[in-house]
Amino acid sequence: MDTVIQELISKELQRQRHGIELIASENFTSYEVMKAMGTCLTNKYAEGYPGKRYYGGCEVVDEIETIAIERLKELFGAEYANVQPHSGAQANAAIFLACLQAGDTVLGFDLSHGGHLSHGSPVNFSGKVYHPVFYGVQPDTGLIDMDEVEQIALKERPKLMICGASAYSRDWDYARFRAIADQVGALLLADIAHPAGLISKGLLNDPLQHCHIVSSTTHKTLRGPRGGIIMMGKNFDNPWGRTTKKGNPIKMSAILNSGVFPGMQGGPLEHIIAAKAISFGEALSDSFKTYGQQVIDNAQVLAQAFEANGYKIISGGTDNHLMLIDLRSKGDLTGRDLENALVKADITINKNMVPFDDRSPFVTSGIRIGTSAMTSRGFGTSEFEKVFEWIDHIVAHIENEEAISRVRKEVNRFMDDYPLYPEI
Ligand code: DSN
């Protein structure tokens, strides 16, 4: 037995058990989802797709992957689903590869306003191989201005437009994005990595009605294993209306599948796909809708508590599971310093650039907070009021190690009543 690594895994379990997890992109899977990832399925090579593999012995994994695909289609009302992307970034890379030529223009949401690296950031493949242009939020409202998106699209004529973010607390107007995409002949991609679980239960607008392609991760609000997916809604399989020389429609689903494999990836991770299938089954249940609504209620209570106590929430509130807090309303406090102080109290958040930030991404003027993980642990609105009090206390005593240590002890005692993975 590798005691070194086993002890470190135990240490991480203790950290997760006793701390308060507020990173907006994290969650706690069910024990069953987690167990599936540590099974013999990891040993199987299965390049290709169910029924069309390049290896023998794929009968069982074919069944598992087919169930994952069918459950995902049912969950979102999708016509097409690919469950093989290893991550959200790789799902996006496969879509870019499938739909674009090097140098094509892509219009995405600015990373420094809340977008994502894989939507055209110059340090990412998407900004190196393609030509990125961006829309952002308005300085006064913190909201995306759809008229501005339209103006940029008309000027830049992108081949692909992307709606979706890592740190935007408002819902998306997918219908208007689609109308703009149609004006300039662009494909429209919604990256729903963050709000996917909430969308799946009808708690936020539905991108599959309007966007040609939808990508996501599976481990954020969807509460599955770490991974990615690609979907298409009904009637989007031939967005160009083009046919082959033989008169057959050119199918986007086939192009996307080949973008993932063999385009971007080799063998799919069938142990992860099994865990995805289990989590999609969980998300199909009615109780997952109750969970999603609680995530939103908790985020709203927390955002209101911050606002009522003089913190500036970008856009003035939240429709989803997260909020971006501009700490410039609290003097010289930086995101980096607050993240470090909170970690000492076993409260985990991440520092985050805010729109029009004058500090670097390593320092930042903001923090991002999400409620999905602690809602999975059983937190309701009263627990989130307590979370606000702890964070506010640390802001007020940021250099007082004793005060921080007292909060840590309180947090650790509090979390004893919210067990995590008692099976272990
Ligand atoms: N960077 C991740 C997040 O935290 O939102 C998404 O990839």
CSV table of C-alpha atoms and ligand atoms in Angstrom, one decimal:
chain,number,residue,atom,x,y,z
A,1,MET,CA,0.0,0.0,0.0
A,2,ASP,CA,1.2,3.5,-0.9
A,3,THR,CA,0.8,5.0,2.6
A,4,VAL,CA,2.2,8.3,1.5
A,5,ILE,CA,-0.6,9.0,-1.1
A,6,GLN,CA,-3.2,7.2,1.0
A,7,GLU,CA,-2.5,9.5,4.0
A,8,LEU,CA,-2.7,12.6,1.7
A,9,ILE,CA,-6.0,11.4,0.4
A,10,SER,CA,-7.3,11.0,4.0
A,11,LYS,CA,-5.9,14.5,4.8
A,12,GLU,CA,-7.9,16.0,1.9
A,13,LEU,CA,-11.0,14.2,3.0
A,14,GLN,CA,-10.6,15.7,6.4
A,15,ARG,CA,-10.1,19.1,4.8
A,16,GLN,CA,-13.3,18.7,2.8
A,17,ARG,CA,-15.3,17.4,5.8
A,18,HIS,CA,-14.4,20.1,8.2
A,19,GLY,CA,-14.3,23.2,5.9
A,20,ILE,CA,-16.8,25.4,4.2
A,21,GLU,CA,-16.5,25.1,0.4
A,22,LEU,CA,-17.6,28.1,-1.5
A,23,ILE,CA,-15.7,27.8,-4.8
A,24,ALA,CA,-18.5,28.3,-7.3
A,25,SER,CA,-17.2,25.6,-9.7
A,26,GLU,CA,-16.9,22.8,-7.0
A,27,ASN,CA,-19.5,20.4,-5.6
A,28,PHE,CA,-19.7,17.2,-3.7
A,29,THR,CA,-20.7,14.1,-5.8
A,30,SER,CA,-22.8,11.4,-4.2
A,31,TYR,CA,-20.8,8.5,-2.8
A,32,GLU,CA,-22.1,6.3,-5.6
A,33,VAL,CA,-20.8,8.7,-8.3
A,34,MET,CA,-17.5,8.9,-6.5
A,35,LYS,CA,-17.2,5.1,-6.2
A,36,ALA,CA,-17.9,4.5,-9.9
A,37,MET,CA,-14.7,6.5,-10.7
A,38,GLY,CA,-12.6,4.0,-8.8
A,39,THR,CA,-13.7,0.8,-10.6
A,40,CYS,CA,-12.3,-1.7,-13.1
A,41,LEU,CA,-13.7,0.4,-16.0
A,42,THR,CA,-10.6,2.5,-15.8
A,43,ASN,CA,-8.7,-0.5,-17.4
A,44,LYS,CA,-10.8,-0.5,-20.6
A,45,TYR,CA,-9.7,1.0,-23.9
A,46,ALA,CA,-12.7,2.0,-26.0
A,47,GLU,CA,-11.6,4.4,-28.7
A,48,GLY,CA,-14.6,5.1,-30.9
A,49,TYR,CA,-18.3,5.2,-30.0
A,50,PRO,CA,-20.8,2.6,-28.8
A,51,GLY,CA,-21.2,-0.1,-31.5
A,52,LYS,CA,-18.2,1.4,-33.5
A,53,ARG,CA,-15.1,0.8,-31.4
A,54,TYR,CA,-11.5,0.2,-32.4
A,55,TYR,CA,-11.0,-2.5,-29.6
A,56,GLY,CA,-12.6,-5.7,-28.7
A,57,GLY,CA,-14.4,-6.4,-25.4
A,58,CYS,CA,-16.4,-3.2,-25.4
A,59,GLU,CA,-19.8,-4.8,-25.0
A,60,VAL,CA,-20.2,-3.7,-21.4
A,61,VAL,CA,-18.8,-0.2,-21.8
A,62,ASP,CA,-21.0,0.3,-24.8
A,63,GLU,CA,-24.0,-0.3,-22.6
A,64,ILE,CA,-22.8,2.1,-20.0
A,65,GLU,CA,-21.9,4.9,-22.5
A,66,THR,CA,-25.3,4.4,-24.2
A,67,ILE,CA,-27.1,4.8,-20.9
A,68,ALA,CA,-25.1,7.9,-20.1
A,69,ILE,CA,-26.0,9.4,-23.5
A,70,GLU,CA,-29.7,8.6,-23.3
A,71,ARG,CA,-30.0,9.9,-19.7
A,72,LEU,CA,-28.2,13.1,-20.6
A,73,LYS,CA,-30.5,13.6,-23.6
A,74,GLU,CA,-33.6,13.1,-21.4
A,75,LEU,CA,-32.3,15.5,-18.7
A,76,PHE,CA,-31.9,18.4,-21.1
A,77,GLY,CA,-34.4,17.4,-23.9
A,78,ALA,CA,-31.4,17.1,-26.3
A,79,GLU,CA,-31.4,15.3,-29.6
A,80,TYR,CA,-27.6,14.7,-29.6
A,81,ALA,CA,-25.2,14.1,-26.7
A,82,ASN,CA,-21.5,13.3,-26.5
A,83,VAL,CA,-20.3,12.2,-23.0
A,84,GLN,CA,-16.6,11.6,-23.9
A,85,PRO,CA,-14.9,15.0,-23.4
A,86,HIS,CA,-12.5,14.8,-20.5
A,87,SER,CA,-13.3,18.3,-19.4
A,88,GLY,CA,-15.3,21.4,-20.3
A,89,ALA,CA,-12.2,23.0,-21.9
A,90,GLN,CA,-11.7,19.9,-24.1
A,91,ALA,CA,-15.4,19.9,-25.1
A,92,ASN,CA,-14.9,23.5,-26.3
A,93,ALA,CA,-11.6,22.5,-28.0
A,94,ALA,CA,-13.4,19.7,-29.9
A,95,ILE,CA,-16.2,22.1,-30.9
A,96,PHE,CA,-13.7,24.7,-32.2
A,97,LEU,CA,-11.8,22.0,-34.1
A,98,ALA,CA,-15.0,20.6,-35.6
A,99,CYS,CA,-16.6,23.9,-36.6
A,100,LEU,CA,-13.8,26.4,-37.4
A,101,GLN,CA,-10.7,26.9,-39.5
A,102,ALA,CA,-7.5,28.3,-37.9
A,103,GLY,CA,-7.7,32.1,-37.9
A,104,ASP,CA,-11.6,32.3,-37.9
A,105,THR,CA,-13.1,35.0,-35.7
A,106,VAL,CA,-14.7,33.9,-32.4
A,107,LEU,CA,-16.8,36.3,-30.3
A,108,GLY,CA,-16.8,35.4,-26.6
A,109,PHE,CA,-17.3,37.0,-23.2
A,110,ASP,CA,-14.2,38.7,-21.9
A,111,LEU,CA,-12.3,36.6,-19.3
A,112,SER,CA,-11.6,39.6,-17.2
A,113,HIS,CA,-15.4,40.4,-17.0
A,114,GLY,CA,-16.3,36.8,-16.0
A,115,GLY,CA,-15.7,34.7,-19.2
A,116,HIS,CA,-13.6,31.6,-19.6
A,117,LEU,CA,-10.1,30.8,-20.8
A,118,SER,CA,-11.3,28.5,-23.5
A,119,HIS,CA,-13.5,31.2,-25.1
A,120,GLY,CA,-10.6,33.0,-26.8
A,121,SER,CA,-8.2,34.0,-24.1
A,122,PRO,CA,-4.8,34.8,-25.7
A,123,VAL,CA,-3.0,32.4,-23.3
A,124,ASN,CA,-5.3,29.5,-24.4
A,125,PHE,CA,-5.4,27.5,-27.6
A,126,SER,CA,-8.7,29.2,-28.4
A,127,GLY,CA,-7.0,32.6,-28.6
A,128,LYS,CA,-3.8,31.4,-30.2
A,129,VAL,CA,-5.2,29.4,-33.1
A,130,TYR,CA,-8.3,31.5,-33.7
A,131,HIS,CA,-9.0,35.2,-33.8
A,132,PRO,CA,-10.8,36.2,-30.6
A,133,VAL,CA,-13.0,39.3,-30.1
A,134,PHE,CA,-15.0,40.0,-27.0
A,135,TYR,CA,-18.0,41.6,-25.4
A,136,GLY,CA,-18.1,42.5,-21.8
A,137,VAL,CA,-20.3,44.0,-19.1
A,138,GLN,CA,-21.3,47.7,-18.7
A,139,PRO,CA,-19.3,49.6,-16.1
A,140,ASP,CA,-22.4,51.0,-14.4
A,141,THR,CA,-24.7,48.0,-14.3
A,142,GLY,CA,-22.3,45.0,-14.4
A,143,LEU,CA,-24.7,43.5,-17.0
A,144,ILE,CA,-24.1,42.4,-20.6
A,145,ASP,CA,-25.6,44.9,-23.0
A,146,MET,CA,-27.1,42.9,-25.9
A,147,ASP,CA,-27.1,46.0,-28.2
A,148,GLU,CA,-23.3,46.1,-27.7
A,149,VAL,CA,-23.0,42.4,-28.5
A,150,GLU,CA,-25.0,43.0,-31.7
A,151,GLN,CA,-22.7,46.0,-32.7
A,152,ILE,CA,-19.6,44.0,-32.1
A,153,ALA,CA,-21.0,41.0,-34.0
A,154,LEU,CA,-22.0,43.2,-37.0
A,155,LYS,CA,-18.5,44.8,-37.1
A,156,GLU,CA,-16.4,41.6,-36.5
A,157,ARG,CA,-18.6,39.0,-38.4
A,158,PRO,CA,-17.6,36.0,-36.2
A,159,LYS,CA,-17.9,32.5,-37.4
A,160,LEU,CA,-18.7,31.4,-33.8
A,161,MET,CA,-20.4,33.3,-31.0
A,162,ILE,CA,-20.2,32.0,-27.4
A,163,CYS,CA,-22.5,32.8,-24.5
A,164,GLY,CA,-21.5,31.4,-21.1
A,165,ALA,CA,-19.2,32.4,-18.3
A,166,SER,CA,-17.2,31.4,-15.2
A,167,ALA,CA,-18.2,34.4,-13.1
A,168,TYR,CA,-21.5,36.0,-14.3
A,169,SER,CA,-24.3,35.9,-11.9
A,170,ARG,CA,-27.2,36.7,-14.3
A,171,ASP,CA,-29.2,34.5,-16.7
A,172,TRP,CA,-28.5,34.6,-20.4
A,173,ASP,CA,-30.8,35.9,-23.2
A,174,TYR,CA,-30.1,33.0,-25.6
A,175,ALA,CA,-32.9,34.0,-27.9
A,176,ARG,CA,-31.3,37.4,-28.5
A,177,PHE,CA,-27.9,35.8,-28.9
A,178,ARG,CA,-29.4,33.6,-31.6
A,179,ALA,CA,-31.0,36.4,-33.4
A,180,ILE,CA,-27.6,38.2,-33.6
A,181,ALA,CA,-25.8,35.0,-34.6
A,182,ASP,CA,-28.3,34.6,-37.5
A,183,GLN,CA,-27.8,38.2,-38.6
A,184,VAL,CA,-24.1,37.5,-39.1
A,185,GLY,CA,-24.3,33.8,-40.1
A,186,ALA,CA,-22.4,32.6,-37.0
A,187,LEU,CA,-22.8,29.3,-35.2
A,188,LEU,CA,-23.9,29.9,-31.6
A,189,LEU,CA,-22.4,27.9,-28.7
A,190,ALA,CA,-23.7,28.1,-25.1
A,191,ASP,CA,-21.1,27.0,-22.6
A,192,ILE,CA,-23.3,26.1,-19.5
A,193,ALA,CA,-20.5,24.6,-17.4
A,194,HIS,CA,-21.6,26.6,-14.4
A,195,PRO,CA,-25.4,26.7,-14.4
A,196,ALA,CA,-26.0,23.3,-16.1
A,197,GLY,CA,-27.6,21.7,-13.1
A,198,LEU,CA,-30.0,24.6,-12.7
A,199,ILE,CA,-30.8,24.7,-16.4
A,200,SER,CA,-31.5,20.9,-16.4
A,201,LYS,CA,-34.4,21.5,-14.0
A,202,GLY,CA,-35.9,24.5,-15.7
A,203,LEU,CA,-34.7,26.9,-13.1
A,204,LEU,CA,-32.9,29.1,-15.7
A,205,ASN,CA,-33.4,29.9,-19.4
A,206,ASP,CA,-33.0,26.9,-21.7
A,207,PRO,CA,-30.1,27.3,-24.2
A,208,LEU,CA,-31.0,24.1,-26.1
A,209,GLN,CA,-34.0,25.9,-27.6
A,210,HIS,CA,-31.8,28.5,-29.3
A,211,CYS,CA,-28.1,27.7,-29.5
A,212,HIS,CA,-26.7,25.4,-32.2
A,213,ILE,CA,-24.4,23.7,-29.8
A,214,VAL,CA,-24.2,23.4,-25.9
A,215,SER,CA,-21.1,22.4,-24.0
A,216,SER,CA,-20.7,21.9,-20.3
A,217,THR,CA,-18.8,20.4,-17.5
A,218,THR,CA,-20.5,17.8,-15.3
A,219,HIS,CA,-19.0,18.6,-11.9
A,220,LYS,CA,-20.3,22.0,-11.0
A,221,THR,CA,-24.0,22.6,-10.4
A,222,LEU,CA,-24.7,19.3,-12.2
A,223,ARG,CA,-22.9,17.5,-9.3
A,224,GLY,CA,-21.4,14.7,-11.4
A,225,PRO,CA,-17.8,13.5,-11.8
A,226,ARG,CA,-15.1,15.9,-13.2
A,227,GLY,CA,-15.7,15.9,-17.0
A,228,GLY,CA,-17.3,17.5,-20.0
A,229,ILE,CA,-20.2,17.0,-22.4
A,230,ILE,CA,-21.5,18.3,-25.7
A,231,MET,CA,-25.2,18.5,-26.7
A,232,MET,CA,-27.5,19.8,-29.4
A,233,GLY,CA,-31.2,20.6,-29.1
A,234,LYS,CA,-33.9,19.4,-31.5
A,235,ASN,CA,-33.6,20.3,-35.2
A,236,PHE,CA,-30.1,21.7,-35.0
A,237,ASP,CA,-28.3,18.8,-36.7
A,238,ASN,CA,-27.8,20.6,-40.1
A,239,PRO,CA,-27.5,24.3,-39.2
A,240,TRP,CA,-26.1,25.2,-42.6
A,241,GLY,CA,-28.9,23.4,-44.6
A,242,ARG,CA,-26.1,21.9,-46.7
A,243,THR,CA,-25.9,18.4,-48.2
A,244,THR,CA,-23.2,16.1,-49.4
A,245,LYS,CA,-22.7,15.5,-53.2
A,246,LYS,CA,-25.0,12.5,-52.8
A,247,GLY,CA,-27.7,14.8,-51.3
A,248,ASN,CA,-27.4,13.6,-47.7
A,249,PRO,CA,-27.6,16.3,-45.0
A,250,ILE,CA,-24.2,17.3,-43.5
A,251,LYS,CA,-24.8,16.3,-39.9
A,252,MET,CA,-23.4,18.4,-37.2
A,253,SER,CA,-23.6,15.5,-34.8
A,254,ALA,CA,-21.1,13.5,-36.9
A,255,ILE,CA,-18.8,16.5,-37.2
A,256,LEU,CA,-18.9,17.1,-33.4
A,257,ASN,CA,-18.3,13.4,-32.6
A,258,SER,CA,-15.2,13.4,-34.8
A,259,GLY,CA,-14.1,16.6,-33.2
A,260,VAL,CA,-13.9,14.8,-29.9
A,261,PHE,CA,-12.6,11.5,-31.2
A,262,PRO,CA,-10.3,11.2,-33.2
A,263,GLY,CA,-9.9,15.0,-33.3
A,264,MET,CA,-9.1,15.9,-29.7
A,265,GLN,CA,-9.0,12.8,-27.7
A,266,GLY,CA,-8.1,9.1,-27.7
A,267,GLY,CA,-9.7,6.6,-25.5
A,268,PRO,CA,-12.7,7.8,-23.5
A,269,LEU,CA,-12.6,7.5,-19.7
A,270,GLU,CA,-15.3,4.8,-19.2
A,271,HIS,CA,-15.1,4.9,-15.4
A,272,ILE,CA,-15.9,8.6,-15.6
A,273,ILE,CA,-18.6,8.0,-18.1
A,274,ALA,CA,-20.2,5.5,-15.7
A,275,ALA,CA,-20.1,8.1,-13.0
A,276,LYS,CA,-21.6,10.6,-15.4
A,277,ALA,CA,-24.4,8.2,-16.1
A,278,ILE,CA,-25.1,7.8,-12.4
A,279,SER,CA,-25.1,11.5,-11.8
A,280,PHE,CA,-27.4,12.1,-14.8
A,281,GLY,CA,-29.8,9.6,-13.2
A,282,GLU,CA,-29.6,11.5,-9.9
A,283,ALA,CA,-30.3,14.8,-11.7
A,284,LEU,CA,-33.4,13.3,-13.4
A,285,SER,CA,-35.0,12.9,-9.9
A,286,ASP,CA,-37.5,15.4,-8.5
A,287,SER,CA,-35.2,15.9,-5.4
A,288,PHE,CA,-32.5,17.4,-7.7
A,289,LYS,CA,-35.0,20.2,-8.6
A,290,THR,CA,-35.5,20.9,-4.9
A,291,TYR,CA,-31.7,21.0,-4.5
A,292,GLY,CA,-31.3,23.4,-7.5
A,293,GLN,CA,-33.9,25.8,-6.1
A,294,GLN,CA,-32.2,25.7,-2.7
A,295,VAL,CA,-28.9,26.6,-4.4
A,296,ILE,CA,-30.5,29.7,-5.9
A,297,ASP,CA,-32.3,30.6,-2.6
A,298,ASN,CA,-29.1,30.3,-0.7
A,299,ALA,CA,-27.2,32.5,-3.2
A,300,GLN,CA,-29.8,35.2,-3.1
A,301,VAL,CA,-29.8,35.3,0.7
A,302,LEU,CA,-26.0,35.4,0.8
A,303,ALA,CA,-25.9,38.2,-1.9
A,304,GLN,CA,-28.5,40.2,0.0
A,305,ALA,CA,-26.5,39.9,3.2
A,306,PHE,CA,-23.3,41.2,1.5
A,307,GLU,CA,-25.2,44.0,-0.2
A,308,ALA,CA,-26.9,45.0,3.1
A,309,ASN,CA,-23.5,45.3,4.7
A,310,GLY,CA,-21.8,47.6,2.2
A,311,TYR,CA,-20.2,45.1,-0.1
A,312,LYS,CA,-20.7,45.6,-3.9
A,313,ILE,CA,-22.0,42.6,-5.8
A,314,ILE,CA,-21.4,43.0,-9.5
A,315,SER,CA,-24.7,43.4,-11.3
A,316,GLY,CA,-26.4,44.0,-7.9
A,317,GLY,CA,-27.4,40.4,-7.2
A,318,THR,CA,-27.7,36.9,-8.6
A,319,ASP,CA,-30.0,34.7,-10.6
A,320,ASN,CA,-27.9,31.5,-10.3
A,321,HIS,CA,-25.5,29.8,-7.8
A,322,LEU,CA,-22.8,32.4,-7.7
A,323,MET,CA,-21.9,36.0,-7.0
A,324,LEU,CA,-18.9,38.2,-7.8
A,325,ILE,CA,-18.0,40.7,-5.0
A,326,ASP,CA,-16.1,43.8,-5.7
A,327,LEU,CA,-13.9,44.4,-2.6
A,328,ARG,CA,-13.0,47.9,-3.6
A,329,SER,CA,-16.2,48.8,-1.6
A,330,LYS,CA,-14.1,47.7,1.4
A,331,GLY,CA,-11.0,49.9,1.2
A,332,ASP,CA,-7.7,48.4,0.2
A,333,LEU,CA,-8.7,44.8,0.7
A,334,THR,CA,-7.6,42.5,-2.2
A,335,GLY,CA,-9.0,39.2,-3.3
A,336,ARG,CA,-5.7,37.5,-2.7
A,337,ASP,CA,-5.5,38.7,0.9
A,338,LEU,CA,-9.1,37.7,1.7
A,339,GLU,CA,-8.7,34.3,0.0
A,340,ASN,CA,-5.6,33.7,2.2
A,341,ALA,CA,-7.3,34.8,5.4
A,342,LEU,CA,-10.4,32.7,4.7
A,343,VAL,CA,-8.4,29.6,3.9
A,344,LYS,CA,-6.8,29.9,7.4
A,345,ALA,CA,-10.4,29.7,8.8
A,346,ASP,CA,-11.1,26.7,6.6
A,347,ILE,CA,-13.4,28.7,4.4
A,348,THR,CA,-12.5,28.2,0.7
A,349,ILE,CA,-13.3,30.8,-1.9
A,350,ASN,CA,-11.3,32.1,-4.9
A,351,LYS,CA,-9.9,35.5,-5.6
A,352,ASN,CA,-11.4,36.8,-8.9
A,353,MET,CA,-10.9,39.7,-11.2
A,354,VAL,CA,-13.9,42.0,-11.3
A,355,PRO,CA,-14.8,43.9,-14.5
A,356,PHE,CA,-12.5,46.9,-15.1
A,357,ASP,CA,-10.1,45.6,-12.4
A,358,ASP,CA,-6.9,47.5,-11.9
A,359,ARG,CA,-5.2,44.7,-10.1
A,360,SER,CA,-3.5,41.6,-11.7
A,361,PRO,CA,-5.2,38.2,-11.8
A,362,PHE,CA,-2.8,37.1,-9.0
A,363,VAL,CA,-4.0,39.9,-6.7
A,364,THR,CA,-7.5,40.9,-7.9
A,365,SER,CA,-10.0,43.3,-6.4
A,366,GLY,CA,-12.7,40.6,-6.0
A,367,ILE,CA,-13.8,37.2,-4.8
A,368,ARG,CA,-16.2,34.8,-6.3
A,369,ILE,CA,-18.5,32.7,-4.1
A,370,GLY,CA,-20.9,29.9,-5.0
A,371,THR,CA,-23.5,28.0,-3.0
A,372,SER,CA,-23.8,24.6,-4.8
A,373,ALA,CA,-21.3,22.7,-2.7
A,374,MET,CA,-22.5,23.7,0.7
A,375,THR,CA,-26.2,23.2,-0.4
A,376,SER,CA,-25.1,19.6,-1.2
A,377,ARG,CA,-23.8,19.4,2.4
A,378,GLY,CA,-27.3,20.4,3.6
A,379,PHE,CA,-27.0,24.2,4.1
A,380,GLY,CA,-30.1,26.2,3.9
A,381,THR,CA,-30.6,30.0,4.1
A,382,SER,CA,-29.9,30.2,7.9
A,383,GLU,CA,-26.6,28.4,7.5
A,384,PHE,CA,-25.7,30.9,4.7
A,385,GLU,CA,-26.5,33.8,7.0
A,386,LYS,CA,-23.9,32.3,9.4
A,387,VAL,CA,-21.4,31.9,6.5
A,388,PHE,CA,-21.8,35.7,5.8
A,389,GLU,CA,-21.2,36.5,9.4
A,390,TRP,CA,-17.9,34.5,9.4
A,391,ILE,CA,-16.7,36.1,6.2
A,392,ASP,CA,-17.6,39.5,7.4
A,393,HIS,CA,-15.9,39.0,10.7
A,394,ILE,CA,-12.7,37.9,8.9
A,395,VAL,CA,-12.8,41.0,6.6
A,396,ALA,CA,-13.1,43.1,9.8
A,397,HIS,CA,-10.2,41.3,11.5
A,398,ILE,CA,-8.0,40.4,8.4
A,399,GLU,CA,-4.7,40.8,10.3
A,400,ASN,CA,-5.9,39.3,13.6
A,401,GLU,CA,-4.6,35.7,13.6
A,402,GLU,CA,-6.5,34.9,16.9
A,403,ALA,CA,-9.8,36.1,15.5
A,404,ILE,CA,-9.2,34.0,12.4
A,405,SER,CA,-8.3,31.0,14.5
A,406,ARG,CA,-11.5,31.3,16.5
A,407,VAL,CA,-13.6,31.3,13.4
A,408,ARG,CA,-11.8,28.2,12.2
A,409,LYS,CA,-12.6,26.4,15.4
A,410,GLU,CA,-16.3,27.5,15.1
A,411,VAL,CA,-16.4,26.4,11.5
A,412,ASN,CA,-14.9,23.0,12.3
A,413,ARG,CA,-17.3,22.4,15.1
A,414,PHE,CA,-20.2,23.5,13.0
A,415,MET,CA,-19.3,21.1,10.2
A,416,ASP,CA,-19.4,18.1,12.5
A,417,ASP,CA,-23.2,18.3,12.1
A,418,TYR,CA,-23.0,18.0,8.3
A,419,PRO,CA,-21.2,14.7,7.6
A,420,LEU,CA,-19.5,14.0,4.3
A,421,TYR,CA,-19.1,10.5,3.0
A,422,PRO,CA,-19.9,8.7,6.3
A,423,GLU,CA,-19.5,5.4,4.4
A,424,ILE,CA,-15.7,5.9,4.3
B,1,DSN,N1,-11.9,27.8,-13.9
B,1,DSN,C1,-13.1,27.0,-13.6
B,1,DSN,C2,-14.0,27.8,-12.7
B,1,DSN,O1,-13.6,27.8,-11.6
B,1,DSN,O2,-15.0,28.4,-13.1
B,1,DSN,C3,-13.8,26.8,-14.9
B,1,DSN,O3,-13.0,26.1,-15.7
